[in-house]
């Protein structure tokens, strides 16, 4: 699986957009980009994933660059409850097993 | 659906004791996983299973055993607890066609 690089921490003001970057310069053509988050002391929660097109759901948007070497998770209107560690994971979507490798992620702190 | 449930929530063990961490999912998911998370670190995969009767080692399997006799249950066994096994343990599952993993609330284990 491709290795990912994320900033250790970021801050964001409540109500503003939070843009979390992820670098995955060694990504292969069949690898997907996944984002999970972990609110303190809870189990991780799936947010969104994509292959090469931008994706949006009720939680967030995922922007993947044309060369697929990096991506950005966007929380359009961050709230205090979005304070969490955000993990960017690159993984082949396959049916023979779907182990995810969690790095150390980005600690996002949303400030009032 | 209850999703992924784990018991107990907290446990303190003495060195050399044994215990079983329970994990149950009611979503009929094929894949199940056990992760551990040390303070300030990302999750590390201990064992995983792609279906009843099939288990395989993850990144950090030493000191642990698992079994998968049913689709729903995936218990994790610690035979001789050591202080290095002090951690938070998360169980997760996902269906055959997706990498979207659903996590349980975790078991916080302390070995003294």
PDB file of C-alpha atoms in Angstrom:
ATOM      1  CA  UNK A   1       0.000   0.000   0.000  1.00  0.00           C
ATOM      2  CA  UNK A   2       1.133   3.544  -0.737  1.00  0.00           C
ATOM      3  CA  UNK A   3       2.499   5.540   2.182  1.00  0.00           C
ATOM      4  CA  UNK A   4       0.709   8.724   3.171  1.00  0.00           C
ATOM      5  CA  UNK A   5       2.024  11.920   4.753  1.00  0.00           C
ATOM      6  CA  UNK A   6      -0.174  14.243   6.806  1.00  0.00           C
ATOM      7  CA  UNK A   7       0.543  17.260   9.006  1.00  0.00           C
ATOM      8  CA  UNK A   8       0.661  16.394  12.673  1.00  0.00           C
ATOM      9  CA  UNK A   9      -1.853  19.040  13.715  1.00  0.00           C
ATOM     10  CA  UNK A  10      -4.102  21.799  12.387  1.00  0.00           C
ATOM     11  CA  UNK A  11      -6.426  24.397  13.841  1.00  0.00           C
ATOM     12  CA  UNK A  12      -9.638  25.760  12.409  1.00  0.00           C
ATOM     13  CA  UNK A  13     -12.187  28.328  13.548  1.00  0.00           C
ATOM     14  CA  UNK A  14     -15.710  27.122  14.180  1.00  0.00           C
ATOM     15  CA  UNK A  15     -17.945  27.718  11.168  1.00  0.00           C
ATOM     16  CA  UNK A  16     -15.044  27.943   8.753  1.00  0.00           C
ATOM     17  CA  UNK A  17     -13.963  25.294   6.271  1.00  0.00           C
ATOM     18  CA  UNK A  18     -11.318  22.848   7.443  1.00  0.00           C
ATOM     19  CA  UNK A  19      -8.986  21.661   4.691  1.00  0.00           C
ATOM     20  CA  UNK A  20      -6.895  18.648   5.623  1.00  0.00           C
ATOM     21  CA  UNK A  21      -4.121  17.723   3.179  1.00  0.00           C
ATOM     22  CA  UNK A  22      -2.655  14.315   2.484  1.00  0.00           C
ATOM     23  CA  UNK A  23       0.308  13.423   0.321  1.00  0.00           C
ATOM     24  CA  UNK A  24       0.392   9.981  -1.341  1.00  0.00           C
ATOM     25  CA  UNK A  25       2.937  10.442  -4.095  1.00  0.00           C
ATOM     26  CA  UNK A  26       3.556   6.687  -4.588  1.00  0.00           C
ATOM     27  CA  UNK A  27      -0.105   5.790  -5.082  1.00  0.00           C
ATOM     28  CA  UNK A  28      -0.850   3.137  -7.686  1.00  0.00           C
ATOM     29  CA  UNK A  29      -3.576   3.309 -10.286  1.00  0.00           C
ATOM     30  CA  UNK A  30      -5.887   0.873  -8.485  1.00  0.00           C
ATOM     31  CA  UNK A  31      -5.496   2.338  -4.999  1.00  0.00           C
ATOM     32  CA  UNK A  32      -8.286   4.281  -3.348  1.00  0.00           C
ATOM     33  CA  UNK A  33      -7.928   7.149  -0.897  1.00  0.00           C
ATOM     34  CA  UNK A  34      -9.893   6.674   2.335  1.00  0.00           C
ATOM     35  CA  UNK A  35     -10.487   9.112   5.169  1.00  0.00           C
ATOM     36  CA  UNK A  36     -11.427   8.105   8.696  1.00  0.00           C
ATOM     37  CA  UNK A  37     -11.576  10.154  11.863  1.00  0.00           C
ATOM     38  CA  UNK A  38     -11.285   9.285  15.521  1.00  0.00           C
ATOM     39  CA  UNK A  39     -12.910  11.417  18.148  1.00  0.00           C
ATOM     40  CA  UNK A  40     -11.150  11.143  21.485  1.00  0.00           C
ATOM     41  CA  UNK A  41     -11.448   7.677  23.064  1.00  0.00           C
ATOM     42  CA  UNK A  42     -13.892   6.421  20.425  1.00  0.00           C
ATOM     43  CA  UNK A  43     -13.445   3.950  17.588  1.00  0.00           C
ATOM     44  CA  UNK A  44     -12.535   5.396  14.179  1.00  0.00           C
ATOM     45  CA  UNK A  45     -15.378   6.489  11.919  1.00  0.00           C
ATOM     46  CA  UNK A  46     -15.433   6.247   8.135  1.00  0.00           C
ATOM     47  CA  UNK A  47     -15.832   9.608   6.372  1.00  0.00           C
ATOM     48  CA  UNK A  48     -15.361   9.243   2.642  1.00  0.00           C
ATOM     49  CA  UNK A  49     -13.280   7.566  -0.051  1.00  0.00           C
ATOM     50  CA  UNK A  50     -12.457   8.055  -3.730  1.00  0.00           C
ATOM     51  CA  UNK A  51     -10.358   6.818  -6.628  1.00  0.00           C
ATOM     52  CA  UNK A  52      -9.786   9.785  -8.942  1.00  0.00           C
ATOM     53  CA  UNK A  53     -12.963  11.834  -9.108  1.00  0.00           C
ATOM     54  CA  UNK A  54     -13.880  14.320  -6.424  1.00  0.00           C
ATOM     55  CA  UNK A  55     -16.431  12.956  -3.981  1.00  0.00           C
ATOM     56  CA  UNK A  56     -18.948  14.559  -1.653  1.00  0.00           C
ATOM     57  CA  UNK A  57     -21.241  13.186   0.995  1.00  0.00           C
ATOM     58  CA  UNK A  58     -23.130  14.543   3.975  1.00  0.00           C
ATOM     59  CA  UNK A  59     -19.984  14.721   6.071  1.00  0.00           C
ATOM     60  CA  UNK A  60     -17.277  16.043   3.777  1.00  0.00           C
ATOM     61  CA  UNK A  61     -15.794  16.530   0.337  1.00  0.00           C
ATOM     62  CA  UNK A  62     -12.715  14.800  -1.027  1.00  0.00           C
ATOM     63  CA  UNK A  63     -10.619  16.540  -3.653  1.00  0.00           C
ATOM     64  CA  UNK A  64      -8.014  14.384  -5.411  1.00  0.00           C
ATOM     65  CA  UNK A  65      -5.441  16.048  -7.673  1.00  0.00           C
ATOM     66  CA  UNK A  66      -5.338  15.064 -11.304  1.00  0.00           C
ATOM     67  CA  UNK A  67      -2.042  13.173 -10.857  1.00  0.00           C
ATOM     68  CA  UNK A  68      -3.526  11.521  -7.709  1.00  0.00           C
ATOM     69  CA  UNK A  69      -0.387  12.246  -5.709  1.00  0.00           C
ATOM     70  CA  UNK A  70      -2.263  14.240  -3.094  1.00  0.00           C
ATOM     71  CA  UNK A  71      -5.744  14.872  -1.794  1.00  0.00           C
ATOM     72  CA  UNK A  72      -7.623  17.236   0.506  1.00  0.00           C
ATOM     73  CA  UNK A  73     -10.481  16.454   2.855  1.00  0.00           C
ATOM     74  CA  UNK A  74     -12.804  19.416   3.257  1.00  0.00           C
ATOM     75  CA  UNK A  75     -15.196  19.883   6.164  1.00  0.00           C
ATOM     76  CA  UNK A  76     -17.219  22.820   4.827  1.00  0.00           C
ATOM     77  CA  UNK A  77     -18.471  24.274   8.105  1.00  0.00           C
ATOM     78  CA  UNK A  78     -16.413  22.886  10.962  1.00  0.00           C
ATOM     79  CA  UNK A  79     -18.032  22.533  14.370  1.00  0.00           C
ATOM     80  CA  UNK A  80     -16.515  21.833  17.773  1.00  0.00           C
ATOM     81  CA  UNK A  81     -17.650  18.212  17.395  1.00  0.00           C
ATOM     82  CA  UNK A  82     -15.320  17.850  14.394  1.00  0.00           C
ATOM     83  CA  UNK A  83     -12.296  18.050  16.699  1.00  0.00           C
ATOM     84  CA  UNK A  84     -10.643  14.668  16.109  1.00  0.00           C
ATOM     85  CA  UNK A  85      -7.671  12.855  14.590  1.00  0.00           C
ATOM     86  CA  UNK A  86      -8.148  12.468  10.841  1.00  0.00           C
ATOM     87  CA  UNK A  87      -6.499   9.553   9.044  1.00  0.00           C
ATOM     88  CA  UNK A  88      -5.766   9.441   5.326  1.00  0.00           C
ATOM     89  CA  UNK A  89      -5.339   5.852   4.128  1.00  0.00           C
ATOM     90  CA  UNK A  90      -4.512   4.493   0.694  1.00  0.00           C
ATOM     91  CA  UNK A  91      -5.684   0.988  -0.055  1.00  0.00           C
ATOM     92  CA  UNK A  92      -6.477  -1.288  -2.924  1.00  0.00           C
ATOM     93  CA  UNK A  93     -10.172  -2.094  -2.911  1.00  0.00           C
ATOM     94  CA  UNK A  94     -10.222  -5.844  -3.234  1.00  0.00           C
ATOM     95  CA  UNK A  95     -12.406  -8.707  -2.171  1.00  0.00           C
ATOM     96  CA  UNK A  96      -9.704 -10.882  -0.672  1.00  0.00           C
ATOM     97  CA  UNK A  97      -9.259  -8.753   2.426  1.00  0.00           C
ATOM     98  CA  UNK A  98      -9.343  -5.072   3.174  1.00  0.00           C
ATOM     99  CA  UNK A  99      -6.781  -4.347   5.824  1.00  0.00           C
ATOM    100  CA  UNK A 100      -6.329  -0.639   6.478  1.00  0.00           C
ATOM    101  CA  UNK A 101      -2.997   0.753   7.636  1.00  0.00           C
ATOM    102  CA  UNK A 102      -3.513   3.679  10.016  1.00  0.00           C
ATOM    103  CA  UNK A 103      -0.693   6.185  10.355  1.00  0.00           C
ATOM    104  CA  UNK A 104      -0.644   8.847  13.061  1.00  0.00           C
ATOM    105  CA  UNK A 105      -3.055  11.173  11.288  1.00  0.00           C
ATOM    106  CA  UNK A 106      -3.736  14.887  11.724  1.00  0.00           C
ATOM    107  CA  UNK A 107      -5.105  16.237  14.982  1.00  0.00           C
ATOM    108  CA  UNK A 108      -7.706  18.816  13.968  1.00  0.00           C
ATOM    109  CA  UNK A 109      -8.742  21.234  16.680  1.00  0.00           C
ATOM    110  CA  UNK A 110     -11.799  23.382  15.981  1.00  0.00           C
ATOM    111  CA  UNK A 111     -11.720  26.527  18.097  1.00  0.00           C
ATOM    112  CA  UNK A 112     -14.766  28.563  19.147  1.00  0.00           C
TER     113      UNK A 112
ATOM    114  CA  UNK B   1     -28.667  -2.914  14.338  1.00  0.00           C
ATOM    115  CA  UNK B   2     -26.350  -2.662  17.320  1.00  0.00           C
ATOM    116  CA  UNK B   3     -23.346  -2.598  14.968  1.00  0.00           C
ATOM    117  CA  UNK B   4     -20.062  -3.738  16.506  1.00  0.00           C
ATOM    118  CA  UNK B   5     -20.138  -4.358  20.236  1.00  0.00           C
ATOM    119  CA  UNK B   6     -17.185  -5.043  22.514  1.00  0.00           C
ATOM    120  CA  UNK B   7     -16.945  -6.267  26.080  1.00  0.00           C
ATOM    121  CA  UNK B   8     -15.635  -5.404  28.556  1.00  0.00           C
ATOM    122  CA  UNK B   9     -15.159  -1.642  28.286  1.00  0.00           C
ATOM    123  CA  UNK B  10     -12.357  -1.601  30.839  1.00  0.00           C
ATOM    124  CA  UNK B  11     -10.175  -4.262  32.433  1.00  0.00           C
ATOM    125  CA  UNK B  12      -7.143  -4.389  34.689  1.00  0.00           C
ATOM    126  CA  UNK B  13      -5.045  -7.545  34.524  1.00  0.00           C
ATOM    127  CA  UNK B  14      -2.063  -8.695  36.502  1.00  0.00           C
ATOM    128  CA  UNK B  15       1.042  -9.889  34.671  1.00  0.00           C
ATOM    129  CA  UNK B  16       0.625 -13.494  33.587  1.00  0.00           C
ATOM    130  CA  UNK B  17      -3.158 -13.541  33.764  1.00  0.00           C
ATOM    131  CA  UNK B  18      -5.258 -14.407  30.744  1.00  0.00           C
ATOM    132  CA  UNK B  19      -8.482 -13.003  29.358  1.00  0.00           C
ATOM    133  CA  UNK B  20     -10.707 -12.897  26.302  1.00  0.00           C
ATOM    134  CA  UNK B  21     -11.915  -9.693  24.707  1.00  0.00           C
ATOM    135  CA  UNK B  22     -15.280 -10.211  23.100  1.00  0.00           C
ATOM    136  CA  UNK B  23     -16.417  -8.733  19.783  1.00  0.00           C
ATOM    137  CA  UNK B  24     -19.775  -9.237  18.089  1.00  0.00           C
ATOM    138  CA  UNK B  25     -21.292  -7.701  14.981  1.00  0.00           C
ATOM    139  CA  UNK B  26     -24.879  -8.068  13.804  1.00  0.00           C
ATOM    140  CA  UNK B  27     -24.436  -6.758  10.238  1.00  0.00           C
ATOM    141  CA  UNK B  28     -23.531 -10.128   8.689  1.00  0.00           C
ATOM    142  CA  UNK B  29     -20.114  -8.781   7.686  1.00  0.00           C
ATOM    143  CA  UNK B  30     -17.577 -11.226   6.320  1.00  0.00           C
ATOM    144  CA  UNK B  31     -14.462  -9.385   7.474  1.00  0.00           C
ATOM    145  CA  UNK B  32     -13.536  -8.729  11.069  1.00  0.00           C
ATOM    146  CA  UNK B  33     -10.412  -7.194  12.607  1.00  0.00           C
ATOM    147  CA  UNK B  34      -8.662  -6.568  15.869  1.00  0.00           C
ATOM    148  CA  UNK B  35      -6.517  -3.452  16.296  1.00  0.00           C
ATOM    149  CA  UNK B  36      -4.607  -2.055  19.222  1.00  0.00           C
ATOM    150  CA  UNK B  37      -3.888   1.599  19.806  1.00  0.00           C
ATOM    151  CA  UNK B  38      -1.167   2.786  22.145  1.00  0.00           C
ATOM    152  CA  UNK B  39      -1.329   6.338  23.547  1.00  0.00           C
ATOM    153  CA  UNK B  40      -0.745   8.994  20.875  1.00  0.00           C
ATOM    154  CA  UNK B  41      -0.279   6.415  18.149  1.00  0.00           C
ATOM    155  CA  UNK B  42      -2.260   5.119  15.200  1.00  0.00           C
ATOM    156  CA  UNK B  43      -4.003   1.751  15.137  1.00  0.00           C
ATOM    157  CA  UNK B  44      -2.023  -1.420  14.528  1.00  0.00           C
ATOM    158  CA  UNK B  45      -3.639  -4.568  13.146  1.00  0.00           C
ATOM    159  CA  UNK B  46      -3.345  -7.646  15.379  1.00  0.00           C
ATOM    160  CA  UNK B  47      -5.417 -10.286  13.572  1.00  0.00           C
ATOM    161  CA  UNK B  48      -8.116 -10.350  10.964  1.00  0.00           C
ATOM    162  CA  UNK B  49     -10.628 -12.802   9.532  1.00  0.00           C
ATOM    163  CA  UNK B  50     -12.209 -13.004   6.096  1.00  0.00           C
ATOM    164  CA  UNK B  51     -14.962 -15.358   7.215  1.00  0.00           C
ATOM    165  CA  UNK B  52     -15.957 -18.055   9.679  1.00  0.00           C
ATOM    166  CA  UNK B  53     -13.146 -20.553  10.190  1.00  0.00           C
ATOM    167  CA  UNK B  54     -10.492 -18.333   8.597  1.00  0.00           C
ATOM    168  CA  UNK B  55      -8.067 -16.109  10.496  1.00  0.00           C
ATOM    169  CA  UNK B  56      -4.740 -14.501   9.662  1.00  0.00           C
ATOM    170  CA  UNK B  57      -2.031 -12.507  11.370  1.00  0.00           C
ATOM    171  CA  UNK B  58      -1.732  -8.786  11.100  1.00  0.00           C
ATOM    172  CA  UNK B  59       1.161  -6.494  11.951  1.00  0.00           C
ATOM    173  CA  UNK B  60       1.475  -7.278  15.698  1.00  0.00           C
ATOM    174  CA  UNK B  61       0.073 -10.789  16.446  1.00  0.00           C
ATOM    175  CA  UNK B  62       2.556 -11.957  19.098  1.00  0.00           C
ATOM    176  CA  UNK B  63       0.936 -12.655  22.457  1.00  0.00           C
ATOM    177  CA  UNK B  64      -2.577 -12.940  21.042  1.00  0.00           C
ATOM    178  CA  UNK B  65      -4.844 -15.603  19.590  1.00  0.00           C
ATOM    179  CA  UNK B  66      -8.175 -15.419  17.802  1.00  0.00           C
ATOM    180  CA  UNK B  67     -10.911 -17.699  16.579  1.00  0.00           C
ATOM    181  CA  UNK B  68     -13.862 -17.218  14.243  1.00  0.00           C
ATOM    182  CA  UNK B  69     -16.380 -19.999  14.738  1.00  0.00           C
ATOM    183  CA  UNK B  70     -19.348 -17.881  13.624  1.00  0.00           C
ATOM    184  CA  UNK B  71     -19.845 -14.914  11.328  1.00  0.00           C
ATOM    185  CA  UNK B  72     -20.917 -12.732  14.249  1.00  0.00           C
ATOM    186  CA  UNK B  73     -18.186 -13.335  16.835  1.00  0.00           C
ATOM    187  CA  UNK B  74     -14.442 -12.711  16.767  1.00  0.00           C
ATOM    188  CA  UNK B  75     -12.918 -13.067  20.261  1.00  0.00           C
ATOM    189  CA  UNK B  76      -9.329 -12.035  21.015  1.00  0.00           C
ATOM    190  CA  UNK B  77      -7.435 -14.080  23.595  1.00  0.00           C
ATOM    191  CA  UNK B  78      -4.480 -12.931  25.694  1.00  0.00           C
ATOM    192  CA  UNK B  79      -2.831 -15.958  27.302  1.00  0.00           C
ATOM    193  CA  UNK B  80      -0.051 -14.464  29.434  1.00  0.00           C
ATOM    194  CA  UNK B  81      -0.664 -10.764  29.876  1.00  0.00           C
ATOM    195  CA  UNK B  82       2.371  -8.484  29.799  1.00  0.00           C
ATOM    196  CA  UNK B  83       2.679  -4.741  30.523  1.00  0.00           C
ATOM    197  CA  UNK B  84       3.440  -4.176  26.819  1.00  0.00           C
ATOM    198  CA  UNK B  85      -0.143  -5.233  26.087  1.00  0.00           C
ATOM    199  CA  UNK B  86      -1.542  -2.243  27.940  1.00  0.00           C
ATOM    200  CA  UNK B  87      -3.504  -0.533  25.201  1.00  0.00           C
ATOM    201  CA  UNK B  88      -6.940   0.228  23.812  1.00  0.00           C
ATOM    202  CA  UNK B  89      -8.290  -2.593  21.662  1.00  0.00           C
ATOM    203  CA  UNK B  90     -10.707  -1.969  18.826  1.00  0.00           C
ATOM    204  CA  UNK B  91     -12.691  -4.519  16.898  1.00  0.00           C
ATOM    205  CA  UNK B  92     -13.976  -3.695  13.410  1.00  0.00           C
ATOM    206  CA  UNK B  93     -15.889  -5.303  10.570  1.00  0.00           C
ATOM    207  CA  UNK B  94     -16.768  -4.642   6.967  1.00  0.00           C
ATOM    208  CA  UNK B  95     -18.847  -6.355   4.279  1.00  0.00           C
ATOM    209  CA  UNK B  96     -17.357  -8.263   1.387  1.00  0.00           C
ATOM    210  CA  UNK B  97     -17.784  -5.458  -1.141  1.00  0.00           C
ATOM    211  CA  UNK B  98     -16.460  -2.480   0.804  1.00  0.00           C
ATOM    212  CA  UNK B  99     -13.432  -1.187   2.674  1.00  0.00           C
ATOM    213  CA  UNK B 100     -15.696   0.928   4.899  1.00  0.00           C
ATOM    214  CA  UNK B 101     -14.916  -0.510   8.309  1.00  0.00           C
ATOM    215  CA  UNK B 102     -17.260  -0.182  11.263  1.00  0.00           C
ATOM    216  CA  UNK B 103     -15.544   0.046  14.614  1.00  0.00           C
ATOM    217  CA  UNK B 104     -16.616  -0.923  18.088  1.00  0.00           C
ATOM    218  CA  UNK B 105     -16.251   1.405  21.096  1.00  0.00           C
ATOM    219  CA  UNK B 106     -13.024  -0.211  22.283  1.00  0.00           C
ATOM    220  CA  UNK B 107     -11.739  -2.054  25.348  1.00  0.00           C
ATOM    221  CA  UNK B 108      -9.234  -0.238  27.537  1.00  0.00           C
ATOM    222  CA  UNK B 109      -6.837  -2.806  29.010  1.00  0.00           C
ATOM    223  CA  UNK B 110      -4.211  -2.164  31.652  1.00  0.00           C
ATOM    224  CA  UNK B 111      -1.675  -4.834  32.623  1.00  0.00           C
ATOM    225  CA  UNK B 112       0.204  -4.210  35.870  1.00  0.00           C
TER     226      UNK B 112
END
